[in-house]
Amino acid sequence: MKLSRLAIAALPFFAIALAPAMAQDKSMGFFITSVGSGNGGNLGGLAGADAHCAKLAEAAGSTGRTWKAYLSTQEEGKRGVSARDRIGKGPWHNAKGVLIASDLDQLHLAPNLVKSTGLDENGNLINGRGDKPNKHDILTGTMADGTAYFPRVKEDRTCSNWTSSGEGTATVGHHDRHGGGNTSWTAAHNSRGCSQDDLAKTGGAGLFMCFAAD
């Protein structure tokens, strides 16, 4: 079937109109906080952690996005809030436009997350294994698949739902996927405690991950 001259002439205009819709948005949708709360595992709860994400993102020039901290909680007698349920559906790019994961499945099974891609909100590297000081312990409080702990786990794994800077512990992941033979970015091990000093002793600085959930 032959196209009319009018249809042929209109093709470039259709291509131009479709181009923006087809172009992938590579704006920042993921980062590791450049700084923590400064008060160990006390982040002001989930609301305080989310606000910290938004503050850092906006200071870095990101606007109009809804930021959520990748953190789970614990509740007595039932499962708490799961980190993976807080962060939207993706895709997520880092501050330099590199794709971290296209969706939740890829994020938890095969993310493009290593030291070179796990950047802060300004596009800077976060210290990892071998750096001084090591800061690769990232607060998560979650199991490996991004879900909250089952109620049978009685030990504190979330620094009292991110309100403690003393007693308790927090599950942390390794953003550089190295250290202690554990490559998990979600659940590598538990911290010694929830104070800033205790977090530093296991290789962290109270940093956590932020995702655009919109």
PDB file of N, CA, C and O in Angstrom, residues 134-193:
ATOM      1  N   ASN A 134      35.692   3.519  56.312  1.00  0.00           N
ATOM      2  CA  ASN A 134      34.739   2.705  55.569  1.00  0.00           C
ATOM      3  C   ASN A 134      33.318   3.130  55.946  1.00  0.00           C
ATOM      4  O   ASN A 134      32.990   3.237  57.123  1.00  0.00           O
ATOM      5  N   LYS A 135      32.478   3.367  54.946  1.00  0.00           N
ATOM      6  CA  LYS A 135      31.090   3.770  55.203  1.00  0.00           C
ATOM      7  C   LYS A 135      30.086   2.908  54.443  1.00  0.00           C
ATOM      8  O   LYS A 135      28.986   3.334  54.136  1.00  0.00           O
ATOM      9  N   HIS A 136      30.502   1.672  54.140  1.00  0.00           N
ATOM     10  CA  HIS A 136      29.633   0.870  53.257  1.00  0.00           C
ATOM     11  C   HIS A 136      28.445   0.237  53.973  1.00  0.00           C
ATOM     12  O   HIS A 136      27.561  -0.308  53.308  1.00  0.00           O
ATOM     13  N   ASP A 137      28.385   0.288  55.296  1.00  0.00           N
ATOM     14  CA  ASP A 137      27.210  -0.208  56.017  1.00  0.00           C
ATOM     15  C   ASP A 137      26.063   0.789  55.863  1.00  0.00           C
ATOM     16  O   ASP A 137      26.088   1.880  56.433  1.00  0.00           O
ATOM     17  N   ILE A 138      25.040   0.398  55.116  1.00  0.00           N
ATOM     18  CA  ILE A 138      23.901   1.269  54.846  1.00  0.00           C
ATOM     19  C   ILE A 138      22.687   0.761  55.632  1.00  0.00           C
ATOM     20  O   ILE A 138      22.301  -0.399  55.512  1.00  0.00           O
ATOM     21  N   LEU A 139      22.081   1.617  56.427  1.00  0.00           N
ATOM     22  CA  LEU A 139      20.940   1.226  57.241  1.00  0.00           C
ATOM     23  C   LEU A 139      19.771   0.769  56.367  1.00  0.00           C
ATOM     24  O   LEU A 139      19.399   1.440  55.402  1.00  0.00           O
ATOM     25  N   THR A 140      19.193  -0.397  56.712  1.00  0.00           N
ATOM     26  CA  THR A 140      18.009  -0.881  55.994  1.00  0.00           C
ATOM     27  C   THR A 140      16.951  -1.439  56.948  1.00  0.00           C
ATOM     28  O   THR A 140      15.764  -1.261  56.721  1.00  0.00           O
ATOM     29  N   GLY A 141      17.367  -2.191  57.952  1.00  0.00           N
ATOM     30  CA  GLY A 141      16.418  -2.808  58.863  1.00  0.00           C
ATOM     31  C   GLY A 141      15.523  -3.826  58.192  1.00  0.00           C
ATOM     32  O   GLY A 141      14.406  -4.087  58.650  1.00  0.00           O
ATOM     33  N   THR A 142      16.017  -4.431  57.130  1.00  0.00           N
ATOM     34  CA  THR A 142      15.158  -5.290  56.323  1.00  0.00           C
ATOM     35  C   THR A 142      15.785  -6.647  56.058  1.00  0.00           C
ATOM     36  O   THR A 142      16.994  -6.841  56.248  1.00  0.00           O
ATOM     37  N   MET A 143      14.987  -7.577  55.611  1.00  0.00           N
ATOM     38  CA  MET A 143      15.496  -8.864  55.157  1.00  0.00           C
ATOM     39  C   MET A 143      16.021  -8.695  53.730  1.00  0.00           C
ATOM     40  O   MET A 143      15.853  -7.646  53.106  1.00  0.00           O
ATOM     41  N   ALA A 144      16.656  -9.752  53.224  1.00  0.00           N
ATOM     42  CA  ALA A 144      17.340  -9.659  51.939  1.00  0.00           C
ATOM     43  C   ALA A 144      16.437  -9.259  50.781  1.00  0.00           C
ATOM     44  O   ALA A 144      16.880  -8.604  49.835  1.00  0.00           O
ATOM     45  N   ASP A 145      15.161  -9.650  50.844  1.00  0.00           N
ATOM     46  CA  ASP A 145      14.241  -9.339  49.741  1.00  0.00           C
ATOM     47  C   ASP A 145      13.543  -7.995  49.907  1.00  0.00           C
ATOM     48  O   ASP A 145      12.631  -7.666  49.149  1.00  0.00           O
ATOM     49  N   GLY A 146      13.973  -7.223  50.914  1.00  0.00           N
ATOM     50  CA  GLY A 146      13.387  -5.897  51.105  1.00  0.00           C
ATOM     51  C   GLY A 146      12.139  -5.873  51.949  1.00  0.00           C
ATOM     52  O   GLY A 146      11.507  -4.828  52.082  1.00  0.00           O
ATOM     53  N   THR A 147      11.772  -7.026  52.532  1.00  0.00           N
ATOM     54  CA  THR A 147      10.574  -7.075  53.359  1.00  0.00           C
ATOM     55  C   THR A 147      10.929  -6.988  54.838  1.00  0.00           C
ATOM     56  O   THR A 147      12.050  -7.275  55.248  1.00  0.00           O
ATOM     57  N   ALA A 148       9.943  -6.604  55.636  1.00  0.00           N
ATOM     58  CA  ALA A 148      10.129  -6.470  57.075  1.00  0.00           C
ATOM     59  C   ALA A 148      10.314  -7.841  57.714  1.00  0.00           C
ATOM     60  O   ALA A 148       9.864  -8.867  57.188  1.00  0.00           O
ATOM     61  N   TYR A 149      10.962  -7.856  58.860  1.00  0.00           N
ATOM     62  CA  TYR A 149      11.172  -9.103  59.586  1.00  0.00           C
ATOM     63  C   TYR A 149       9.844  -9.687  60.070  1.00  0.00           C
ATOM     64  O   TYR A 149       8.905  -8.957  60.376  1.00  0.00           O
ATOM     65  N   PHE A 150       9.806 -11.012  60.164  1.00  0.00           N
ATOM     66  CA  PHE A 150       8.648 -11.690  60.732  1.00  0.00           C
ATOM     67  C   PHE A 150       8.599 -11.430  62.236  1.00  0.00           C
ATOM     68  O   PHE A 150       9.637 -11.209  62.873  1.00  0.00           O
ATOM     69  N   PRO A 151       7.416 -11.465  62.833  1.00  0.00           N
ATOM     70  CA  PRO A 151       7.296 -11.166  64.262  1.00  0.00           C
ATOM     71  C   PRO A 151       8.048 -12.136  65.165  1.00  0.00           C
ATOM     72  O   PRO A 151       8.307 -11.820  66.330  1.00  0.00           O
ATOM     73  N   ARG A 152       8.421 -13.306  64.634  1.00  0.00           N
ATOM     74  CA  ARG A 152       9.190 -14.252  65.456  1.00  0.00           C
ATOM     75  C   ARG A 152      10.596 -13.730  65.760  1.00  0.00           C
ATOM     76  O   ARG A 152      11.250 -14.216  66.675  1.00  0.00           O
ATOM     77  N   VAL A 153      11.049 -12.758  64.991  1.00  0.00           N
ATOM     78  CA  VAL A 153      12.341 -12.122  65.279  1.00  0.00           C
ATOM     79  C   VAL A 153      12.099 -11.074  66.354  1.00  0.00           C
ATOM     80  O   VAL A 153      11.538 -10.017  66.094  1.00  0.00           O
ATOM     81  N   LYS A 154      12.515 -11.386  67.557  1.00  0.00           N
ATOM     82  CA  LYS A 154      12.256 -10.508  68.690  1.00  0.00           C
ATOM     83  C   LYS A 154      13.333  -9.446  68.859  1.00  0.00           C
ATOM     84  O   LYS A 154      13.093  -8.386  69.461  1.00  0.00           O
ATOM     85  N   GLU A 155      14.527  -9.725  68.357  1.00  0.00           N
ATOM     86  CA  GLU A 155      15.624  -8.768  68.507  1.00  0.00           C
ATOM     87  C   GLU A 155      15.375  -7.511  67.676  1.00  0.00           C
ATOM     88  O   GLU A 155      14.802  -7.575  66.592  1.00  0.00           O
ATOM     89  N   ASP A 156      15.810  -6.405  68.207  1.00  0.00           N
ATOM     90  CA  ASP A 156      15.661  -5.140  67.485  1.00  0.00           C
ATOM     91  C   ASP A 156      16.606  -5.118  66.291  1.00  0.00           C
ATOM     92  O   ASP A 156      17.816  -5.278  66.438  1.00  0.00           O
ATOM     93  N   ARG A 157      16.068  -4.906  65.124  1.00  0.00           N
ATOM     94  CA  ARG A 157      16.873  -4.821  63.900  1.00  0.00           C
ATOM     95  C   ARG A 157      16.681  -3.470  63.203  1.00  0.00           C
ATOM     96  O   ARG A 157      17.143  -3.295  62.079  1.00  0.00           O
ATOM     97  N   THR A 158      15.966  -2.562  63.862  1.00  0.00           N
ATOM     98  CA  THR A 158      15.634  -1.282  63.220  1.00  0.00           C
ATOM     99  C   THR A 158      15.903  -0.072  64.121  1.00  0.00           C
ATOM    100  O   THR A 158      15.341   0.993  63.903  1.00  0.00           O
ATOM    101  N   CYS A 159      16.790  -0.263  65.121  1.00  0.00           N
ATOM    102  CA  CYS A 159      17.061   0.833  66.070  1.00  0.00           C
ATOM    103  C   CYS A 159      15.756   1.442  66.589  1.00  0.00           C
ATOM    104  O   CYS A 159      15.518   2.653  66.483  1.00  0.00           O
ATOM    105  N   SER A 160      14.904   0.533  67.107  1.00  0.00           N
ATOM    106  CA  SER A 160      13.595   0.942  67.642  1.00  0.00           C
ATOM    107  C   SER A 160      12.813   1.775  66.628  1.00  0.00           C
ATOM    108  O   SER A 160      12.325   2.865  66.911  1.00  0.00           O
ATOM    109  N   ASN A 161      12.721   1.193  65.433  1.00  0.00           N
ATOM    110  CA  ASN A 161      12.007   1.861  64.329  1.00  0.00           C
ATOM    111  C   ASN A 161      12.562   3.247  64.060  1.00  0.00           C
ATOM    112  O   ASN A 161      11.834   4.209  63.837  1.00  0.00           O
ATOM    113  N   TRP A 162      13.900   3.299  64.076  1.00  0.00           N
ATOM    114  CA  TRP A 162      14.657   4.488  63.685  1.00  0.00           C
ATOM    115  C   TRP A 162      14.452   5.663  64.623  1.00  0.00           C
ATOM    116  O   TRP A 162      14.400   6.808  64.197  1.00  0.00           O
ATOM    117  N   THR A 163      14.357   5.327  65.922  1.00  0.00           N
ATOM    118  CA  THR A 163      14.235   6.372  66.937  1.00  0.00           C
ATOM    119  C   THR A 163      15.292   6.245  68.035  1.00  0.00           C
ATOM    120  O   THR A 163      15.308   7.048  68.962  1.00  0.00           O
ATOM    121  N   SER A 164      16.177   5.233  67.931  1.00  0.00           N
ATOM    122  CA  SER A 164      17.170   4.999  68.977  1.00  0.00           C
ATOM    123  C   SER A 164      18.581   5.350  68.512  1.00  0.00           C
ATOM    124  O   SER A 164      18.991   4.992  67.405  1.00  0.00           O
ATOM    125  N   SER A 165      19.305   6.025  69.370  1.00  0.00           N
ATOM    126  CA  SER A 165      20.720   6.292  69.120  1.00  0.00           C
ATOM    127  C   SER A 165      21.570   5.649  70.213  1.00  0.00           C
ATOM    128  O   SER A 165      22.706   6.067  70.457  1.00  0.00           O
ATOM    129  N   GLY A 166      20.988   4.627  70.855  1.00  0.00           N
ATOM    130  CA  GLY A 166      21.702   3.933  71.922  1.00  0.00           C
ATOM    131  C   GLY A 166      21.479   2.445  71.841  1.00  0.00           C
ATOM    132  O   GLY A 166      22.195   1.723  71.149  1.00  0.00           O
ATOM    133  N   GLU A 167      20.477   1.959  72.557  1.00  0.00           N
ATOM    134  CA  GLU A 167      20.205   0.532  72.587  1.00  0.00           C
ATOM    135  C   GLU A 167      19.648   0.035  71.260  1.00  0.00           C
ATOM    136  O   GLU A 167      19.077   0.793  70.483  1.00  0.00           O
ATOM    137  N   GLY A 168      19.818  -1.281  71.066  1.00  0.00           N
ATOM    138  CA  GLY A 168      19.302  -1.903  69.857  1.00  0.00           C
ATOM    139  C   GLY A 168      20.367  -2.099  68.797  1.00  0.00           C
ATOM    140  O   GLY A 168      21.540  -1.773  68.986  1.00  0.00           O
ATOM    141  N   THR A 169      19.956  -2.634  67.673  1.00  0.00           N
ATOM    142  CA  THR A 169      20.826  -2.818  66.521  1.00  0.00           C
ATOM    143  C   THR A 169      20.036  -2.521  65.251  1.00  0.00           C
ATOM    144  O   THR A 169      18.816  -2.377  65.284  1.00  0.00           O
ATOM    145  N   ALA A 170      20.744  -2.475  64.147  1.00  0.00           N
ATOM    146  CA  ALA A 170      20.094  -2.266  62.851  1.00  0.00           C
ATOM    147  C   ALA A 170      20.706  -3.200  61.818  1.00  0.00           C
ATOM    148  O   ALA A 170      21.928  -3.382  61.782  1.00  0.00           O
ATOM    149  N   THR A 171      19.875  -3.791  61.002  1.00  0.00           N
ATOM    150  CA  THR A 171      20.380  -4.540  59.854  1.00  0.00           C
ATOM    151  C   THR A 171      20.905  -3.552  58.831  1.00  0.00           C
ATOM    152  O   THR A 171      20.279  -2.527  58.555  1.00  0.00           O
ATOM    153  N   VAL A 172      22.074  -3.864  58.277  1.00  0.00           N
ATOM    154  CA  VAL A 172      22.684  -2.987  57.281  1.00  0.00           C
ATOM    155  C   VAL A 172      23.043  -3.790  56.034  1.00  0.00           C
ATOM    156  O   VAL A 172      23.246  -5.000  56.093  1.00  0.00           O
ATOM    157  N   GLY A 173      23.104  -3.107  54.904  1.00  0.00           N
ATOM    158  CA  GLY A 173      23.566  -3.707  53.662  1.00  0.00           C
ATOM    159  C   GLY A 173      24.870  -3.076  53.240  1.00  0.00           C
ATOM    160  O   GLY A 173      25.264  -2.036  53.770  1.00  0.00           O
ATOM    161  N   HIS A 174      25.565  -3.691  52.286  1.00  0.00           N
ATOM    162  CA  HIS A 174      26.828  -3.161  51.767  1.00  0.00           C
ATOM    163  C   HIS A 174      26.597  -2.570  50.377  1.00  0.00           C
ATOM    164  O   HIS A 174      26.361  -3.317  49.422  1.00  0.00           O
ATOM    165  N   HIS A 175      26.661  -1.265  50.264  1.00  0.00           N
ATOM    166  CA  HIS A 175      26.379  -0.642  48.964  1.00  0.00           C
ATOM    167  C   HIS A 175      27.424  -0.994  47.916  1.00  0.00           C
ATOM    168  O   HIS A 175      27.137  -0.969  46.712  1.00  0.00           O
ATOM    169  N   ASP A 176      28.647  -1.326  48.357  1.00  0.00           N
ATOM    170  CA  ASP A 176      29.715  -1.669  47.408  1.00  0.00           C
ATOM    171  C   ASP A 176      29.751  -3.159  47.099  1.00  0.00           C
ATOM    172  O   ASP A 176      30.570  -3.611  46.308  1.00  0.00           O
ATOM    173  N   ARG A 177      28.868  -3.927  47.749  1.00  0.00           N
ATOM    174  CA  ARG A 177      28.723  -5.374  47.540  1.00  0.00           C
ATOM    175  C   ARG A 177      30.007  -6.123  47.893  1.00  0.00           C
ATOM    176  O   ARG A 177      30.334  -7.152  47.314  1.00  0.00           O
ATOM    177  N   HIS A 178      30.736  -5.621  48.897  1.00  0.00           N
ATOM    178  CA  HIS A 178      31.966  -6.258  49.353  1.00  0.00           C
ATOM    179  C   HIS A 178      32.011  -6.259  50.869  1.00  0.00           C
ATOM    180  O   HIS A 178      31.372  -5.441  51.518  1.00  0.00           O
ATOM    181  N   GLY A 179      32.820  -7.178  51.408  1.00  0.00           N
ATOM    182  CA  GLY A 179      33.097  -7.175  52.837  1.00  0.00           C
ATOM    183  C   GLY A 179      32.513  -8.345  53.575  1.00  0.00           C
ATOM    184  O   GLY A 179      31.311  -8.607  53.496  1.00  0.00           O
ATOM    185  N   GLY A 180      33.367  -9.078  54.290  1.00  0.00           N
ATOM    186  CA  GLY A 180      32.912 -10.197  55.102  1.00  0.00           C
ATOM    187  C   GLY A 180      32.300 -11.327  54.313  1.00  0.00           C
ATOM    188  O   GLY A 180      31.532 -12.126  54.851  1.00  0.00           O
ATOM    189  N   GLY A 181      32.622 -11.392  53.013  1.00  0.00           N
ATOM    190  CA  GLY A 181      32.072 -12.458  52.180  1.00  0.00           C
ATOM    191  C   GLY A 181      30.600 -12.302  51.881  1.00  0.00           C
ATOM    192  O   GLY A 181      29.943 -13.242  51.436  1.00  0.00           O
ATOM    193  N   ASN A 182      30.051 -11.103  52.121  1.00  0.00           N
ATOM    194  CA  ASN A 182      28.620 -10.877  51.922  1.00  0.00           C
ATOM    195  C   ASN A 182      28.406  -9.762  50.914  1.00  0.00           C
ATOM    196  O   ASN A 182      28.873  -8.640  51.117  1.00  0.00           O
ATOM    197  N   THR A 183      27.710 -10.063  49.826  1.00  0.00           N
ATOM    198  CA  THR A 183      27.501  -9.079  48.767  1.00  0.00           C
ATOM    199  C   THR A 183      26.119  -8.430  48.823  1.00  0.00           C
ATOM    200  O   THR A 183      25.735  -7.699  47.908  1.00  0.00           O
ATOM    201  N   SER A 184      25.365  -8.673  49.891  1.00  0.00           N
ATOM    202  CA  SER A 184      24.002  -8.154  49.963  1.00  0.00           C
ATOM    203  C   SER A 184      23.979  -6.649  50.218  1.00  0.00           C
ATOM    204  O   SER A 184      24.628  -6.160  51.147  1.00  0.00           O
ATOM    205  N   TRP A 185      23.213  -5.939  49.418  1.00  0.00           N
ATOM    206  CA  TRP A 185      23.064  -4.500  49.632  1.00  0.00           C
ATOM    207  C   TRP A 185      21.903  -4.203  50.575  1.00  0.00           C
ATOM    208  O   TRP A 185      21.709  -3.066  50.998  1.00  0.00           O
ATOM    209  N   THR A 186      21.146  -5.242  50.929  1.00  0.00           N
ATOM    210  CA  THR A 186      19.993  -5.058  51.804  1.00  0.00           C
ATOM    211  C   THR A 186      20.210  -5.603  53.206  1.00  0.00           C
ATOM    212  O   THR A 186      19.744  -5.007  54.180  1.00  0.00           O
ATOM    213  N   ALA A 187      20.879  -6.755  53.326  1.00  0.00           N
ATOM    214  CA  ALA A 187      20.974  -7.415  54.629  1.00  0.00           C
ATOM    215  C   ALA A 187      22.292  -8.164  54.768  1.00  0.00           C
ATOM    216  O   ALA A 187      22.334  -9.392  54.728  1.00  0.00           O
ATOM    217  N   ALA A 188      23.372  -7.426  54.946  1.00  0.00           N
ATOM    218  CA  ALA A 188      24.694  -8.038  55.076  1.00  0.00           C
ATOM    219  C   ALA A 188      24.952  -8.545  56.489  1.00  0.00           C
ATOM    220  O   ALA A 188      25.482  -9.634  56.683  1.00  0.00           O
ATOM    221  N   HIS A 189      24.586  -7.750  57.493  1.00  0.00           N
ATOM    222  CA  HIS A 189      24.786  -8.132  58.898  1.00  0.00           C
ATOM    223  C   HIS A 189      24.086  -7.099  59.772  1.00  0.00           C
ATOM    224  O   HIS A 189      23.431  -6.179  59.266  1.00  0.00           O
ATOM    225  N   ASN A 190      24.221  -7.235  61.074  1.00  0.00           N
ATOM    226  CA  ASN A 190      23.628  -6.284  62.013  1.00  0.00           C
ATOM    227  C   ASN A 190      24.719  -5.421  62.644  1.00  0.00           C
ATOM    228  O   ASN A 190      25.863  -5.853  62.796  1.00  0.00           O
ATOM    229  N   SER A 191      24.369  -4.225  63.006  1.00  0.00           N
ATOM    230  CA  SER A 191      25.327  -3.307  63.619  1.00  0.00           C
ATOM    231  C   SER A 191      25.581  -3.692  65.072  1.00  0.00           C
ATOM    232  O   SER A 191      24.836  -4.470  65.669  1.00  0.00           O
ATOM    233  N   ARG A 192      26.629  -3.140  65.660  1.00  0.00           N
ATOM    234  CA  ARG A 192      26.931  -3.383  67.073  1.00  0.00           C
ATOM    235  C   ARG A 192      25.924  -2.687  67.983  1.00  0.00           C
ATOM    236  O   ARG A 192      25.664  -3.122  69.092  1.00  0.00           O
ATOM    237  N   GLY A 193      25.416  -1.599  67.542  1.00  0.00           N
ATOM    238  CA  GLY A 193      24.465  -0.827  68.323  1.00  0.00           C
ATOM    239  C   GLY A 193      23.861   0.243  67.445  1.00  0.00           C
ATOM    240  O   GLY A 193      23.970   0.197  66.217  1.00  0.00           O
TER     241      GLY A 193
END
